[in-house]
Coordinates of C-alpha atoms and ligand atoms in Angstrom, one line a residue:
X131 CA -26.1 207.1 132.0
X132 CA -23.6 206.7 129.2
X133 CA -24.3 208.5 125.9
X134 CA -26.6 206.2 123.7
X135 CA -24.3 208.3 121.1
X136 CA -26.3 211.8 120.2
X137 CA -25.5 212.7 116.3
X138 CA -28.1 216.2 116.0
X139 CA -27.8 214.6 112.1
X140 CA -30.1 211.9 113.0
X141 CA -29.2 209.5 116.2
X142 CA -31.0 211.5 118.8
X143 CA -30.1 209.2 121.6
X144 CA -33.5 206.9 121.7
X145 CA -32.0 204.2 120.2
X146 CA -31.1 201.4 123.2
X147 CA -28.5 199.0 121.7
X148 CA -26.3 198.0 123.9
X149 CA -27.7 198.6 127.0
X150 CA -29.4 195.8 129.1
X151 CA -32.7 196.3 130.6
X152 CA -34.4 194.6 133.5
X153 CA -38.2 194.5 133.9
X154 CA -40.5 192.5 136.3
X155 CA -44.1 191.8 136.3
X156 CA -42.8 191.0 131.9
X157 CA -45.4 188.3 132.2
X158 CA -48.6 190.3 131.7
X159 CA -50.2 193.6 130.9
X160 CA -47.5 197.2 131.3
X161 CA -44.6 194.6 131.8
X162 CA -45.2 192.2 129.1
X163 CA -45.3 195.6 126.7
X164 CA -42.5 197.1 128.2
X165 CA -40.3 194.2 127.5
X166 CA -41.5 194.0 124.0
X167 CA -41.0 197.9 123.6
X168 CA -37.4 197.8 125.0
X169 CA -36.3 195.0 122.9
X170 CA -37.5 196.6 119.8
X171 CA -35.4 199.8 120.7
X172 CA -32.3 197.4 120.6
X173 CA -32.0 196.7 124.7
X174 CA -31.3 192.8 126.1
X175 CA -33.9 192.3 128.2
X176 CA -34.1 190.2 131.1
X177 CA -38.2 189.7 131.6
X178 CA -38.5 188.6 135.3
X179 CA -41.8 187.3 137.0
X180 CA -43.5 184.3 138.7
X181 CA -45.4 182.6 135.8
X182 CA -42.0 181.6 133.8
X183 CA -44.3 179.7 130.8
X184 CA -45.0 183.1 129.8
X185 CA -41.8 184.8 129.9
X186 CA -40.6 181.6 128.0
X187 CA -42.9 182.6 125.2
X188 CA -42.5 186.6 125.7
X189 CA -38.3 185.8 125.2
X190 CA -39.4 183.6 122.4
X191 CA -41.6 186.1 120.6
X192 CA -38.6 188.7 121.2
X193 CA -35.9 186.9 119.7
X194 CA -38.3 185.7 116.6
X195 CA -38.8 189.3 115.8
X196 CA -34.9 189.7 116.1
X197 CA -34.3 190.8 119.4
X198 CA -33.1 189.6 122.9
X199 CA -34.6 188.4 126.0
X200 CA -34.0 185.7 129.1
X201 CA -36.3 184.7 131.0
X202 CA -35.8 184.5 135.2
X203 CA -38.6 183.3 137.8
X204 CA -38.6 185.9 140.9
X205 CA -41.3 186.3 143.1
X206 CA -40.0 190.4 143.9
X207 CA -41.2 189.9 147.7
X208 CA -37.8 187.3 148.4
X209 CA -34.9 189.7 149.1
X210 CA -32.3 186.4 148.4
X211 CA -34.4 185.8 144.7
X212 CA -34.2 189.3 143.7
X213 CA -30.3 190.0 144.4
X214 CA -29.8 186.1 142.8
X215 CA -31.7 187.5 139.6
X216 CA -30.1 190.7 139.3
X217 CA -26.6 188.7 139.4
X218 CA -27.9 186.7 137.1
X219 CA -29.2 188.5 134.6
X220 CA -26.2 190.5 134.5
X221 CA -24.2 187.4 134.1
X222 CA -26.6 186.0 131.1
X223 CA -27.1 189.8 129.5
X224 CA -24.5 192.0 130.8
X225 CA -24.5 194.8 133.6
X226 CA -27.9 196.6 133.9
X227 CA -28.6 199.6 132.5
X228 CA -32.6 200.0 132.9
X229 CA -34.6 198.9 135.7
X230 CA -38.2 198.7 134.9
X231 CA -40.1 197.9 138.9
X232 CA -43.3 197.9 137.6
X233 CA -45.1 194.2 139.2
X234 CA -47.6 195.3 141.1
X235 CA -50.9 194.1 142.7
X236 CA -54.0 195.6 144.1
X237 CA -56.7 194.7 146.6
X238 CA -60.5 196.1 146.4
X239 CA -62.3 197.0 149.5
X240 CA -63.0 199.3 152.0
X241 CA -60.9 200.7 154.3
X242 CA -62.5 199.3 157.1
X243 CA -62.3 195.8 155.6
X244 CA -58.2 195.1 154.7
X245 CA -57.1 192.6 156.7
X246 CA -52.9 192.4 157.8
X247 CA -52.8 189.7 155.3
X248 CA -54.0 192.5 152.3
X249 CA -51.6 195.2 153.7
X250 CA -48.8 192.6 153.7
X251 CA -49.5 191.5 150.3
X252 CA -49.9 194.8 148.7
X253 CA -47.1 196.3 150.5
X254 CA -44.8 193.7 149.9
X255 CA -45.4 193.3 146.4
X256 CA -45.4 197.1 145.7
X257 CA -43.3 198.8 148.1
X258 CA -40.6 196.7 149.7
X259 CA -40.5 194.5 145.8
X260 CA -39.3 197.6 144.0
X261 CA -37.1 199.4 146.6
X262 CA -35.2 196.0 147.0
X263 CA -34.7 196.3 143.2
X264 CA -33.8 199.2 142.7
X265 CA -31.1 198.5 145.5
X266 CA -29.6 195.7 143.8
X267 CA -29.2 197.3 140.4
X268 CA -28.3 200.5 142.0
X269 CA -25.6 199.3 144.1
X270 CA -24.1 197.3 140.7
X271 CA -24.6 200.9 138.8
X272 CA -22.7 202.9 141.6
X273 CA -20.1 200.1 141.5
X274 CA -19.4 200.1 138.1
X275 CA -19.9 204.1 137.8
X276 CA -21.4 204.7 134.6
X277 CA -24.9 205.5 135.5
X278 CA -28.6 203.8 134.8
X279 CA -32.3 204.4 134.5
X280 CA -34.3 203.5 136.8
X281 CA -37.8 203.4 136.3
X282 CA -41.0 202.8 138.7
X283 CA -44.0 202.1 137.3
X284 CA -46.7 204.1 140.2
X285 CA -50.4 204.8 139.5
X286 CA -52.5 208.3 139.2
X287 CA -53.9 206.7 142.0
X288 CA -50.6 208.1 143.7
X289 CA -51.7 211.7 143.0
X290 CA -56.0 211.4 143.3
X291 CA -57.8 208.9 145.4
X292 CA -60.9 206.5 144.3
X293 CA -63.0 204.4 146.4
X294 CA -61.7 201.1 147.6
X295 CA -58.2 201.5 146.6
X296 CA -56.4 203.1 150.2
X297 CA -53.8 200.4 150.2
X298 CA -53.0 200.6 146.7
X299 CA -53.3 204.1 146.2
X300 CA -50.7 204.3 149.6
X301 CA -48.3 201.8 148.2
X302 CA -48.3 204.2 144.6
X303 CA -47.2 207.1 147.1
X304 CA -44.6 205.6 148.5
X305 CA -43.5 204.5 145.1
X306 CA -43.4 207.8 144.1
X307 CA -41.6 209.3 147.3
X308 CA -38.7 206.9 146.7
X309 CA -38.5 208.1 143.1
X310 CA -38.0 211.7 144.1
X311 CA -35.7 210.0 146.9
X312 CA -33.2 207.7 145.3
X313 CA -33.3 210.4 142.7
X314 CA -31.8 213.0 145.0
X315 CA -29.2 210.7 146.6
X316 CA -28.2 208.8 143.4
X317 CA -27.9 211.7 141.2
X318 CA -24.2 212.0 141.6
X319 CA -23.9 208.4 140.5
X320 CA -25.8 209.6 136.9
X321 CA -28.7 207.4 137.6
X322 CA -31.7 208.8 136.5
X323 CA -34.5 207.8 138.6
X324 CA -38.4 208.3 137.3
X325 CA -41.8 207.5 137.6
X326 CA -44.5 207.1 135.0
X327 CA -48.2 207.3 136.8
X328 CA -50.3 205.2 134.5
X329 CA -54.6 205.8 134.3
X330 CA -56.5 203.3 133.4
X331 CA -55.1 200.9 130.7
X332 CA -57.2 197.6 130.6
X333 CA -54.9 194.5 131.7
X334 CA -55.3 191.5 133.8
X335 CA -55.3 193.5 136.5
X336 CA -58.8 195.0 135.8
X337 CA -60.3 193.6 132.3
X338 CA -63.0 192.1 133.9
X339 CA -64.4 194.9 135.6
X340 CA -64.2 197.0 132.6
X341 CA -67.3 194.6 131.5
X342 CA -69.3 195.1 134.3
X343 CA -72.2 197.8 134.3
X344 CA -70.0 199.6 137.3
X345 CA -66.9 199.5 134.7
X346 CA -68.9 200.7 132.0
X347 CA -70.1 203.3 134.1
X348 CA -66.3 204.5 134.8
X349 CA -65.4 204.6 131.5
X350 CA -68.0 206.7 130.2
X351 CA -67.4 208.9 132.7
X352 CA -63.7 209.6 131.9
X353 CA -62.3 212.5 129.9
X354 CA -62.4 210.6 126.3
X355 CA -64.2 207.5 127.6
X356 CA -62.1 205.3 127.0
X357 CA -59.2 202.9 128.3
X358 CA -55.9 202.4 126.8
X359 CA -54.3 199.7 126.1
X360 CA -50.5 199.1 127.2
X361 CA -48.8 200.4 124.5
X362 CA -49.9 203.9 125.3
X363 CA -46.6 203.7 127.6
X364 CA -44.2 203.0 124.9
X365 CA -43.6 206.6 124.5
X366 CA -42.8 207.8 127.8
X367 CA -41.6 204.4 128.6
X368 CA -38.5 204.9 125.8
X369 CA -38.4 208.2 126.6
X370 CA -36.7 207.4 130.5
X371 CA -35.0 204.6 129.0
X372 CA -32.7 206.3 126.8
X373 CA -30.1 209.5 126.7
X374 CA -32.8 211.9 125.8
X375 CA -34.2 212.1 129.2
X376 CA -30.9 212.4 130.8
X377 CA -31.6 215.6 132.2
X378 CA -34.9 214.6 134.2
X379 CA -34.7 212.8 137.4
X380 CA -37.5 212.5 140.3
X381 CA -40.1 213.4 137.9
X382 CA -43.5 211.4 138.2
X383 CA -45.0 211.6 134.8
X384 CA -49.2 210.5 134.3
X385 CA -49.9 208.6 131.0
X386 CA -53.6 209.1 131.7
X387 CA -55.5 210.6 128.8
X388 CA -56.4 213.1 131.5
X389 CA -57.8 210.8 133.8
X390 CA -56.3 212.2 137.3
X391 CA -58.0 215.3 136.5
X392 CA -61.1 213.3 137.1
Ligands
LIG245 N1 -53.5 198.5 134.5 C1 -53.7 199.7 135.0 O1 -54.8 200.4 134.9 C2 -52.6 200.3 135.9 C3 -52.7 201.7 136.2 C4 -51.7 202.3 137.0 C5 -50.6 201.5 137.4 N2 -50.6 200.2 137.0 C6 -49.4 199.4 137.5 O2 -48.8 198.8 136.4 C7 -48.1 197.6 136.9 C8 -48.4 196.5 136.0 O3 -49.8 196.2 136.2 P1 -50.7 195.5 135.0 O4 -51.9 196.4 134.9 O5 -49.9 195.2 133.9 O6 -51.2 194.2 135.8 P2 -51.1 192.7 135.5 O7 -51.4 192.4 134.0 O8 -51.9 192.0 136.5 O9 -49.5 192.4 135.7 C9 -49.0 192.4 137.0 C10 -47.6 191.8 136.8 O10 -47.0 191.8 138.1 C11 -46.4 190.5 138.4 N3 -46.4 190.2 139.8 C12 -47.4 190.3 140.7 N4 -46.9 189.9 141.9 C13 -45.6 189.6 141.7 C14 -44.6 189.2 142.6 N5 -44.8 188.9 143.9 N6 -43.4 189.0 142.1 C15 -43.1 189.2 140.8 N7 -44.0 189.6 139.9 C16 -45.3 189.8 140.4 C17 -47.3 189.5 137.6 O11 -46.6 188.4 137.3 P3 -46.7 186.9 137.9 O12 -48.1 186.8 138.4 O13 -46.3 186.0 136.8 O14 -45.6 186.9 139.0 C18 -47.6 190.3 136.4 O15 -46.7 190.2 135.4 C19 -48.5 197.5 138.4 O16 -47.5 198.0 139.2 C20 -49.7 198.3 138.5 O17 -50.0 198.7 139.8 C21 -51.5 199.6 136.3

């Protein structure tokens, strides 16, 4: 990636003006935060997802605190929306610099009890969703030549299992194995290509069963029982976004409060 402009005086490279960021899933939870946390660093940011009332108001609250954002409906399981969106956005913002692929969904059950209909679903959303992506803003970053960040949000659940979470937990793997992949293969183009592997941080995804006497019970079993909220990613999250972690690619890095360890 191009230098964010290192000074050792006092620009240490963290600061993302300039640089245009894509993220999907903006319209809740990691994504909504993510958005909010790359805008404040100085990035455009293109917040993707399928409920566009709320990236309305996410781009809204951005540019009242000063920022920039724009808003684009995908639905990251239609190969024509997501290369549309990605030409798009670069039209409206500028060529991308950051790709945040962190929608995701999950299904709860047994093993035994997925149907073709779950696998599709979770698969499509999680796997085949960020690898088409990272395609499309990785082609445009090997065009153009002057790098980009990739970044795939994946799950601890990629590195320790839990009960009722197999197709989740598989589609986190495979999130992570194209990490360390495109990594590899896209290092000669400077595109830096990492994964953060989130614990438990209380969202849409899961608020409800943090209520629950089963939830309850989770939490207090956890390392400092307790669940974080989504901007315990900021840090790490800026961190891959910017110069100063231009000398790490493939890496898959748990924000967990120790959680995996579990
Ligand atoms: N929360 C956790 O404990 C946790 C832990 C580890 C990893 N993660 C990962 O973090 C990511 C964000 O999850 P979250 O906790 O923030 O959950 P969330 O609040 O439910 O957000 C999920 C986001 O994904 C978007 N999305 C779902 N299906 C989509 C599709 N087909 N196309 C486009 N966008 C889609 C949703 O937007 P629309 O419905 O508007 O499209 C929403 O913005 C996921 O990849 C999740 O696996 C979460």
């Amino acid at each position: 990636m191009a230098d964010d402009g290192e000074n050792p005086g006092g620009n240490f490279g963290d600061n993302l003006a300039g640089k245009v960021a894509l993220v999907t899933g903006a319209s809740s939870g990691l994504g909504h935060r993510a958005a909010v946390a790359l805008a404040g660093a100085g990035a455009k940011v293109a917040v993707t997802a399928r409920r566009v009332d709320r990236l309305q108001a996410l781009a809204a609250e951005i540019t009242v605190s000063g920022g920039q954002a724009a808003p684009f409906a995908l639905d990251v399981r239609d190969p024509d929306a997501v290369k549309a969106v990605a030409k798009e956005a670069a039209e409206a913002l500028g060529t991308i610099d950051i790709l945040v692929n962190n929608a995701g969904v999950s299904v709860v059950k047994r093993p035994e009890d997925f149907t073709l209909e779950d696998y599709d679903f979770v698969h499509e959303t999680n796997v085949k969703g960020p690898f088409l992506l990272a395609q499309a803003v990785g082609r445009e970053m090997i065009k153009r030549g002057t790098g980009g960040k990739i970044i795939n949000i994946s799950s601890m659940m990629a590195l320790r299992t839990t009960a009722k979470l197999a197709l989740y937990g598989m589609s986190k793997a495979a999130i992570a194995q194209m990490t360390k992949q495109l990594a590899l293969e896209w290092a000669r183009h400077d595109i830096q290509v990492n994964a953060i592997c989130p614990g438990y941080i209380e969202t849409e995804m899961n608020e409800e069963h943090w209520k629950t006497p089963a939830g309850q019970g989770m939490i207090a079993a956890m390392p400092r029982r307790r669940i974080g909220k989504p901007e315990v990613m900021d840090g790490v999250l800026l961190l891959l976004a910017s110069s100063r972690s231009d000398y790490m690619t493939g890496t898959l890095i748990p924000v967990d409060d120790g959680q995996v360890m579990m």
